Amino acid sequence: MSQEIILTGDRPTGPLHLGHYVGSLCNRIRLQDTYKQFVMIADVQALTDNYETPDKVRKNVLEVALDYLAVGINPNKSTIFIQSMIPEIAELTVFYLNLVTVARLRRNPTVKTEIAQKGYGEHLTAGFLMYPVSQAADITVVKGAIVPVGEDQLPMIEQTNEIVRAFNRIYNTDVLKEAKALIPKVARLSGIDGKAKMSKSLGNAIFLSDSADVVAKKVMQMYTDPDHIRVEDPGKIEGNVVFSYLDIFDTDQDEVQKLKEHYQRGGLGDVKVKRRLADVLNTFLDPIRTKRAQLACDPQVVMDIVLEGTRQTRLVAQQTMHEVRKAMHLDY
Ligand code: TRP
């Protein structure tokens, strides 16, 4: 087992979807065998744009935990924990806030996009603007060296490392370690509408917990080639969501290649390809759904797993805070 530590997480604002799977879950499942891995349910971060609906966040902590366990994040290999139960993260965030300018936070590309999308204007809260600082605390409180995330999170890791360097320089220490993002090889999964990003808030997601019928329905709505009107027409593969999903999920890539050629030549209807994709996705999701349904029968067992992970994480976080306080001459 490598000494390097992985820290990663998700906001509990809804159940996880196929984009999460392709973007980070599959890396986490693979890496848990070789690394010490912490997987965080980021309820504090979820509150930065859901502070008025804490019950929604609360409910989704369980949903995300169910998704983790159902896809194969194994609690004997990975430590799953709840962010708000680690007060050391909040403490570290306060110390880090001195090392970051408001101007720098405003330039963070991910935050900038989100502020624009949500139309915050003058109502932008301090909490939302500074969530990358809190994310730096998430990562460094367990000395995370590797962070498996989707590519939209790259600016967060960059900002984390700026804080790490500033901290180590100013307090003349090497307590904190820089982190590396681990981005999947597969390009990110587009939404069913063809938008670049699959996201719950854009309403274009297929959830890991969707029933087979819902999956089939969503596949039937998928964006294909708007100029492919009659079956005989030649169709385009580029930008065609159905084919981009087959590229990722179909285990018979020779057949996919044949379908692509047929589609481009003309004579292959969208519905036929979509039926294949619905089958492919449901074959992939069936075991996940079954496991999820079993786990959902006994939520207390799931919460106990998460609480035990939280207890273990807290021990690591306390040790880091001890070192941080010493470096900052706060070890009274
Ligand atoms: N910002 C991440 C997201 O929206 C969630 C997250 C919070 C996270 N803290 C983290 C991811 C620390 C990796 C590391 O998906």
Tab-separated table of C-alpha atoms and ligand atoms in Angstrom:
chain	number	residue	atom	x	y	z
A	1	MET	CA	0.000	0.000	0.000
A	2	SER	CA	1.341	3.416	-1.012
A	3	GLN	CA	1.834	6.071	1.654
A	4	GLU	CA	0.122	8.675	-0.474
A	5	ILE	CA	-3.274	9.796	0.705
A	6	ILE	CA	-6.327	10.430	-1.435
A	7	LEU	CA	-9.025	12.891	-0.467
A	8	THR	CA	-12.079	13.436	-2.564
A	9	GLY	CA	-15.749	14.163	-2.105
A	10	ASP	CA	-19.121	15.288	-3.346
A	11	ARG	CA	-21.735	17.791	-2.305
A	12	PRO	CA	-24.864	16.099	-0.994
A	13	THR	CA	-27.334	18.096	-3.053
A	14	GLY	CA	-28.883	15.134	-4.846
A	15	PRO	CA	-28.190	11.546	-5.790
A	16	LEU	CA	-25.084	10.946	-7.893
A	17	HIS	CA	-25.320	10.471	-11.651
A	18	LEU	CA	-23.411	8.855	-14.520
A	19	GLY	CA	-21.276	11.988	-14.860
A	20	HIS	CA	-20.021	11.455	-11.318
A	21	TYR	CA	-19.325	7.833	-12.170
A	22	VAL	CA	-17.241	8.565	-15.259
A	23	GLY	CA	-15.680	11.689	-13.751
A	24	SER	CA	-14.528	10.397	-10.400
A	25	LEU	CA	-16.284	7.391	-8.854
A	26	CYS	CA	-14.619	4.877	-11.161
A	27	ASN	CA	-11.178	6.249	-10.289
A	28	ARG	CA	-11.982	6.034	-6.605
A	29	ILE	CA	-13.085	2.401	-6.885
A	30	ARG	CA	-9.857	1.555	-8.669
A	31	LEU	CA	-7.567	3.498	-6.329
A	32	GLN	CA	-8.930	2.315	-2.998
A	33	ASP	CA	-6.876	-0.889	-3.296
A	34	THR	CA	-3.540	0.910	-3.416
A	35	TYR	CA	-3.992	4.133	-1.449
A	36	LYS	CA	-5.343	5.331	1.831
A	37	GLN	CA	-8.503	7.000	0.574
A	38	PHE	CA	-10.835	9.451	2.307
A	39	VAL	CA	-14.183	10.131	0.655
A	40	MET	CA	-15.986	13.142	2.048
A	41	ILE	CA	-19.668	13.980	1.962
A	42	ALA	CA	-19.326	17.759	1.670
A	43	ASP	CA	-22.397	18.937	3.566
A	44	VAL	CA	-20.783	22.208	4.673
A	45	GLN	CA	-19.921	23.044	1.083
A	46	ALA	CA	-23.430	22.038	-0.028
A	47	LEU	CA	-24.811	24.572	2.437
A	48	THR	CA	-22.921	27.430	0.758
A	49	ASP	CA	-25.655	27.526	-1.866
A	50	ASN	CA	-28.355	25.604	0.046
A	51	TYR	CA	-28.179	27.217	3.491
A	52	GLU	CA	-31.899	27.906	3.447
A	53	THR	CA	-32.755	24.242	2.851
A	54	PRO	CA	-30.693	22.231	5.335
A	55	ASP	CA	-33.176	19.354	5.226
A	56	LYS	CA	-32.414	18.840	1.565
A	57	VAL	CA	-28.719	18.568	2.381
A	58	ARG	CA	-29.415	16.303	5.327
A	59	LYS	CA	-31.520	13.926	3.239
A	60	ASN	CA	-28.914	13.742	0.506
A	61	VAL	CA	-26.097	12.781	2.868
A	62	LEU	CA	-27.737	9.367	3.016
A	63	GLU	CA	-28.400	9.315	-0.746
A	64	VAL	CA	-24.753	9.989	-1.542
A	65	ALA	CA	-23.590	7.433	1.020
A	66	LEU	CA	-25.914	4.873	-0.611
A	67	ASP	CA	-24.493	5.723	-4.035
A	68	TYR	CA	-20.920	5.334	-2.786
A	69	LEU	CA	-21.541	1.931	-1.279
A	70	ALA	CA	-23.670	0.757	-4.206
A	71	VAL	CA	-21.016	1.526	-6.849
A	72	GLY	CA	-18.365	-0.282	-4.868
A	73	ILE	CA	-16.621	2.197	-2.619
A	74	ASN	CA	-15.723	-0.309	0.046
A	75	PRO	CA	-15.751	0.922	3.642
A	76	ASN	CA	-13.055	-1.590	4.538
A	77	LYS	CA	-10.768	0.112	2.043
A	78	SER	CA	-11.996	3.716	1.932
A	79	THR	CA	-12.918	6.013	4.805
A	80	ILE	CA	-16.227	7.759	4.149
A	81	PHE	CA	-16.950	10.770	6.375
A	82	ILE	CA	-19.208	13.775	6.874
A	83	GLN	CA	-17.542	17.171	6.482
A	84	SER	CA	-19.531	19.054	9.146
A	85	MET	CA	-18.513	16.521	11.788
A	86	ILE	CA	-14.845	17.451	11.424
A	87	PRO	CA	-14.588	20.814	13.219
A	88	GLU	CA	-10.867	20.901	12.378
A	89	ILE	CA	-11.841	21.664	8.774
A	90	ALA	CA	-13.681	24.801	9.898
A	91	GLU	CA	-10.763	25.781	12.091
A	92	LEU	CA	-8.240	25.344	9.312
A	93	THR	CA	-10.455	27.309	6.923
A	94	VAL	CA	-10.309	30.332	9.225
A	95	PHE	CA	-6.511	30.237	9.268
A	96	TYR	CA	-6.363	29.861	5.488
A	97	LEU	CA	-8.669	32.805	4.850
A	98	ASN	CA	-5.802	35.155	5.742
A	99	LEU	CA	-3.720	33.675	2.939
A	100	VAL	CA	-6.165	34.364	0.119
A	101	THR	CA	-7.349	37.641	-1.362
A	102	VAL	CA	-10.934	38.291	-2.283
A	103	ALA	CA	-9.703	39.267	-5.748
A	104	ARG	CA	-8.082	35.848	-6.184
A	105	LEU	CA	-11.276	34.081	-5.121
A	106	ARG	CA	-13.265	36.115	-7.618
A	107	ARG	CA	-10.873	34.979	-10.354
A	108	ASN	CA	-11.303	31.261	-9.587
A	109	PRO	CA	-12.823	30.078	-12.902
A	110	THR	CA	-15.174	27.499	-11.369
A	111	VAL	CA	-16.503	29.938	-8.775
A	112	LYS	CA	-16.751	32.678	-11.377
A	113	THR	CA	-18.899	30.489	-13.644
A	114	GLU	CA	-21.115	29.436	-10.748
A	115	ILE	CA	-21.621	33.024	-9.561
A	116	ALA	CA	-22.669	34.006	-13.086
A	117	GLN	CA	-24.949	30.938	-13.505
A	118	LYS	CA	-26.684	31.565	-10.194
A	119	GLY	CA	-26.959	35.288	-10.868
A	120	TYR	CA	-25.817	36.224	-7.352
A	121	GLY	CA	-24.768	39.805	-8.158
A	122	GLU	CA	-24.778	41.868	-4.963
A	123	HIS	CA	-26.212	38.918	-3.031
A	124	LEU	CA	-23.063	36.831	-3.309
A	125	THR	CA	-22.373	35.521	0.197
A	126	ALA	CA	-18.933	35.436	1.778
A	127	GLY	CA	-19.520	31.733	2.417
A	128	PHE	CA	-20.029	30.918	-1.241
A	129	LEU	CA	-17.114	33.021	-2.459
A	130	MET	CA	-14.697	31.362	-0.076
A	131	TYR	CA	-15.717	27.748	-0.526
A	132	PRO	CA	-12.468	26.989	-2.393
A	133	VAL	CA	-10.637	27.903	0.824
A	134	SER	CA	-12.761	25.464	2.752
A	135	GLN	CA	-12.011	22.896	0.044
A	136	ALA	CA	-8.284	23.493	0.600
A	137	ALA	CA	-8.919	22.682	4.257
A	138	ASP	CA	-10.808	19.484	3.292
A	139	ILE	CA	-7.840	18.266	1.318
A	140	THR	CA	-5.025	19.315	3.619
A	141	VAL	CA	-6.612	18.333	6.930
A	142	VAL	CA	-5.918	14.697	6.016
A	143	LYS	CA	-2.761	15.619	4.036
A	144	GLY	CA	-4.381	14.569	0.774
A	145	ALA	CA	-1.818	14.208	-2.015
A	146	ILE	CA	-4.099	12.939	-4.780
A	147	VAL	CA	-7.581	14.263	-5.505
A	148	PRO	CA	-9.650	12.254	-8.022
A	149	VAL	CA	-12.183	14.731	-9.402
A	150	GLY	CA	-13.777	15.904	-12.616
A	151	GLU	CA	-11.892	18.526	-14.616
A	152	ASP	CA	-14.141	21.355	-13.396
A	153	GLN	CA	-12.370	20.972	-10.047
A	154	LEU	CA	-8.863	21.738	-11.371
A	155	PRO	CA	-9.009	25.404	-10.288
A	156	MET	CA	-9.793	24.232	-6.744
A	157	ILE	CA	-6.650	22.139	-6.574
A	158	GLU	CA	-4.599	24.987	-7.997
A	159	GLN	CA	-5.975	27.299	-5.339
A	160	THR	CA	-5.340	24.702	-2.631
A	161	ASN	CA	-1.701	24.483	-3.654
A	162	GLU	CA	-1.309	28.267	-3.578
A	163	ILE	CA	-2.574	28.197	0.006
A	164	VAL	CA	-0.247	25.317	0.885
A	165	ARG	CA	2.755	27.193	-0.494
A	166	ALA	CA	1.794	30.434	1.241
A	167	PHE	CA	1.275	28.623	4.548
A	168	ASN	CA	4.563	26.744	4.421
A	169	ARG	CA	6.463	29.890	3.402
A	170	ILE	CA	4.903	32.265	5.923
A	171	TYR	CA	5.057	29.890	8.877
A	172	ASN	CA	8.368	28.458	7.768
A	173	THR	CA	7.256	24.851	7.824
A	174	ASP	CA	6.626	21.835	5.620
A	175	VAL	CA	3.574	20.584	7.473
A	176	LEU	CA	1.292	20.945	4.483
A	177	LYS	CA	1.683	19.013	1.241
A	178	GLU	CA	0.660	20.035	-2.239
A	179	ALA	CA	-2.017	17.938	-3.928
A	180	LYS	CA	-2.407	16.626	-7.487
A	181	ALA	CA	-5.726	16.374	-9.251
A	182	LEU	CA	-6.416	13.059	-10.912
A	183	ILE	CA	-8.593	13.626	-13.956
A	184	PRO	CA	-10.088	10.644	-15.794
A	185	LYS	CA	-8.856	9.704	-19.260
A	186	VAL	CA	-12.356	9.671	-20.660
A	187	ALA	CA	-13.550	13.106	-21.665
A	188	ARG	CA	-16.327	14.309	-19.430
A	189	LEU	CA	-19.783	12.899	-19.938
A	190	SER	CA	-22.165	15.316	-21.603
A	191	GLY	CA	-25.756	15.761	-20.473
A	192	ILE	CA	-28.559	13.942	-22.286
A	193	ASP	CA	-29.331	17.298	-23.946
A	194	GLY	CA	-25.824	17.503	-25.444
A	195	LYS	CA	-24.622	20.220	-23.040
A	196	ALA	CA	-20.994	19.765	-22.091
A	197	LYS	CA	-21.680	18.921	-18.469
A	198	MET	CA	-24.101	16.469	-16.911
A	199	SER	CA	-25.576	18.153	-13.881
A	200	LYS	CA	-28.591	17.760	-11.661
A	201	SER	CA	-29.269	21.495	-11.743
A	202	LEU	CA	-29.272	21.518	-15.557
A	203	GLY	CA	-31.876	18.729	-15.514
A	204	ASN	CA	-29.893	16.635	-17.996
A	205	ALA	CA	-28.634	13.831	-15.756
A	206	ILE	CA	-29.128	10.076	-15.580
A	207	PHE	CA	-28.915	9.143	-11.904
A	208	LEU	CA	-27.308	5.939	-10.683
A	209	SER	CA	-30.585	5.305	-8.839
A	210	ASP	CA	-32.904	5.901	-11.826
A	211	SER	CA	-35.176	2.945	-12.607
A	212	ALA	CA	-34.723	1.017	-15.859
A	213	ASP	CA	-37.833	2.722	-17.270
A	214	VAL	CA	-36.604	6.199	-16.426
A	215	VAL	CA	-33.227	5.419	-17.979
A	216	ALA	CA	-34.926	4.198	-21.171
A	217	LYS	CA	-37.089	7.324	-21.271
A	218	LYS	CA	-34.112	9.631	-20.821
A	219	VAL	CA	-32.181	7.823	-23.536
A	220	MET	CA	-35.142	8.279	-25.901
A	221	GLN	CA	-34.955	12.052	-25.269
A	222	MET	CA	-31.228	12.195	-25.963
A	223	TYR	CA	-29.787	14.731	-28.335
A	224	THR	CA	-28.553	13.077	-31.537
A	225	ASP	CA	-28.047	14.693	-34.945
A	226	PRO	CA	-30.806	17.252	-35.558
A	227	ASP	CA	-30.341	16.862	-39.335
A	228	HIS	CA	-30.856	13.105	-39.208
A	229	ILE	CA	-34.553	13.261	-39.961
A	230	ARG	CA	-35.359	10.191	-42.018
A	231	VAL	CA	-33.826	6.784	-41.384
A	232	GLU	CA	-32.234	6.816	-44.876
A	233	ASP	CA	-30.438	10.116	-44.184
A	234	PRO	CA	-26.727	9.942	-43.373
A	235	GLY	CA	-26.202	10.867	-39.713
A	236	LYS	CA	-23.427	12.588	-37.794
A	237	ILE	CA	-21.485	10.983	-34.946
A	238	GLU	CA	-19.742	14.117	-33.679
A	239	GLY	CA	-21.756	15.752	-30.923
A	240	ASN	CA	-24.201	12.834	-30.989
A	241	VAL	CA	-24.795	12.031	-27.332
A	242	VAL	CA	-25.989	8.476	-27.952
A	243	PHE	CA	-22.749	7.470	-29.657
A	244	SER	CA	-20.602	9.287	-27.114
A	245	TYR	CA	-22.243	7.200	-24.374
A	246	LEU	CA	-21.839	3.983	-26.377
A	247	ASP	CA	-18.129	4.819	-26.668
A	248	ILE	CA	-17.864	4.852	-22.903
A	249	PHE	CA	-20.290	2.195	-21.703
A	250	ASP	CA	-20.692	-0.397	-24.491
A	251	THR	CA	-18.521	-3.442	-23.892
A	252	ASP	CA	-18.698	-4.436	-27.590
A	253	GLN	CA	-16.765	-1.640	-29.284
A	254	ASP	CA	-16.493	-3.549	-32.603
A	255	GLU	CA	-20.265	-3.474	-32.834
A	256	VAL	CA	-20.298	0.233	-31.925
A	257	GLN	CA	-17.859	0.864	-34.781
A	258	LYS	CA	-20.166	-0.969	-37.187
A	259	LEU	CA	-23.180	0.984	-35.953
A	260	LYS	CA	-21.317	4.254	-36.426
A	261	GLU	CA	-20.438	3.382	-40.030
A	262	HIS	CA	-24.012	2.354	-40.743
A	263	TYR	CA	-25.359	5.547	-39.138
A	264	GLN	CA	-23.025	7.748	-41.146
A	265	ARG	CA	-23.919	5.931	-44.360
A	266	GLY	CA	-27.623	6.275	-43.685
A	267	GLY	CA	-30.251	3.627	-43.055
A	268	LEU	CA	-29.902	3.347	-39.309
A	269	GLY	CA	-32.597	5.028	-37.233
A	270	ASP	CA	-32.032	6.864	-33.950
A	271	VAL	CA	-34.523	4.683	-32.102
A	272	LYS	CA	-32.571	1.529	-32.860
A	273	VAL	CA	-29.322	2.962	-31.536
A	274	LYS	CA	-31.115	4.399	-28.532
A	275	ARG	CA	-32.624	1.006	-27.668
A	276	ARG	CA	-29.156	-0.459	-27.671
A	277	LEU	CA	-27.859	2.299	-25.413
A	278	ALA	CA	-30.766	1.893	-22.976
A	279	ASP	CA	-29.908	-1.823	-22.722
A	280	VAL	CA	-26.216	-1.105	-22.284
A	281	LEU	CA	-26.850	1.445	-19.527
A	282	ASN	CA	-29.375	-0.732	-17.741
A	283	THR	CA	-26.992	-3.692	-17.815
A	284	PHE	CA	-24.388	-1.440	-16.234
A	285	LEU	CA	-26.779	0.057	-13.668
A	286	ASP	CA	-28.698	-3.100	-12.678
A	287	PRO	CA	-26.230	-4.410	-10.090
A	288	ILE	CA	-25.769	-0.884	-8.693
A	289	ARG	CA	-29.539	-0.455	-8.322
A	290	THR	CA	-29.926	-3.858	-6.675
A	291	LYS	CA	-27.194	-3.177	-4.151
A	292	ARG	CA	-28.552	0.305	-3.479
A	293	ALA	CA	-32.055	-1.017	-2.839
A	294	GLN	CA	-30.698	-3.593	-0.389
A	295	LEU	CA	-28.703	-0.980	1.500
A	296	ALA	CA	-31.619	1.455	1.551
A	297	CYS	CA	-33.662	-1.060	3.572
A	298	ASP	CA	-31.460	-0.361	6.561
A	299	PRO	CA	-30.295	3.271	6.555
A	300	GLN	CA	-28.908	2.996	10.083
A	301	VAL	CA	-26.303	0.478	8.929
A	302	VAL	CA	-25.242	2.931	6.231
A	303	MET	CA	-25.077	5.841	8.684
A	304	ASP	CA	-23.050	3.727	11.110
A	305	ILE	CA	-20.474	3.100	8.386
A	306	VAL	CA	-20.235	6.824	7.728
A	307	LEU	CA	-20.014	7.683	11.430
A	308	GLU	CA	-17.225	5.190	11.961
A	309	GLY	CA	-15.358	6.688	8.980
A	310	THR	CA	-15.901	10.123	10.481
A	311	ARG	CA	-14.452	9.018	13.809
A	312	GLN	CA	-11.319	7.725	12.081
A	313	THR	CA	-10.960	10.870	9.975
A	314	ARG	CA	-11.235	13.063	13.043
A	315	LEU	CA	-8.166	11.400	14.589
A	316	VAL	CA	-6.131	12.246	11.491
A	317	ALA	CA	-7.525	15.795	11.393
A	318	GLN	CA	-6.641	16.385	15.037
A	319	GLN	CA	-3.071	15.325	14.404
A	320	THR	CA	-2.796	17.740	11.455
A	321	MET	CA	-4.234	20.589	13.541
A	322	HIS	CA	-1.697	19.878	16.228
A	323	GLU	CA	1.092	20.359	13.680
A	324	VAL	CA	-0.587	23.401	12.131
A	325	ARG	CA	-1.002	25.124	15.491
A	326	LYS	CA	2.605	24.441	16.323
A	327	ALA	CA	3.776	25.945	13.018
A	328	MET	CA	1.582	28.998	13.682
A	329	HIS	CA	2.850	29.357	17.260
A	330	LEU	CA	-0.636	28.726	18.597
A	331	ASP	CA	0.382	25.696	20.625
A	332	TYR	CA	-0.364	27.291	23.999
B	1	TRP	N1	-16.376	20.802	-4.971
B	1	TRP	C1	-16.577	19.388	-5.157
B	1	TRP	C2	-17.750	19.235	-6.151
B	1	TRP	O1	-18.546	20.125	-6.293
B	1	TRP	C3	-16.900	18.665	-3.875
B	1	TRP	C4	-15.773	18.743	-2.900
B	1	TRP	C5	-15.782	19.390	-1.703
B	1	TRP	C6	-14.474	18.170	-3.053
B	1	TRP	N2	-14.576	19.275	-1.093
B	1	TRP	C7	-13.766	18.546	-1.884
B	1	TRP	C8	-13.848	17.421	-4.051
B	1	TRP	C9	-12.434	18.174	-1.717
B	1	TRP	C10	-12.530	17.051	-3.856
B	1	TRP	C11	-11.814	17.438	-2.721
B	1	TRP	O2	-17.864	18.196	-6.750
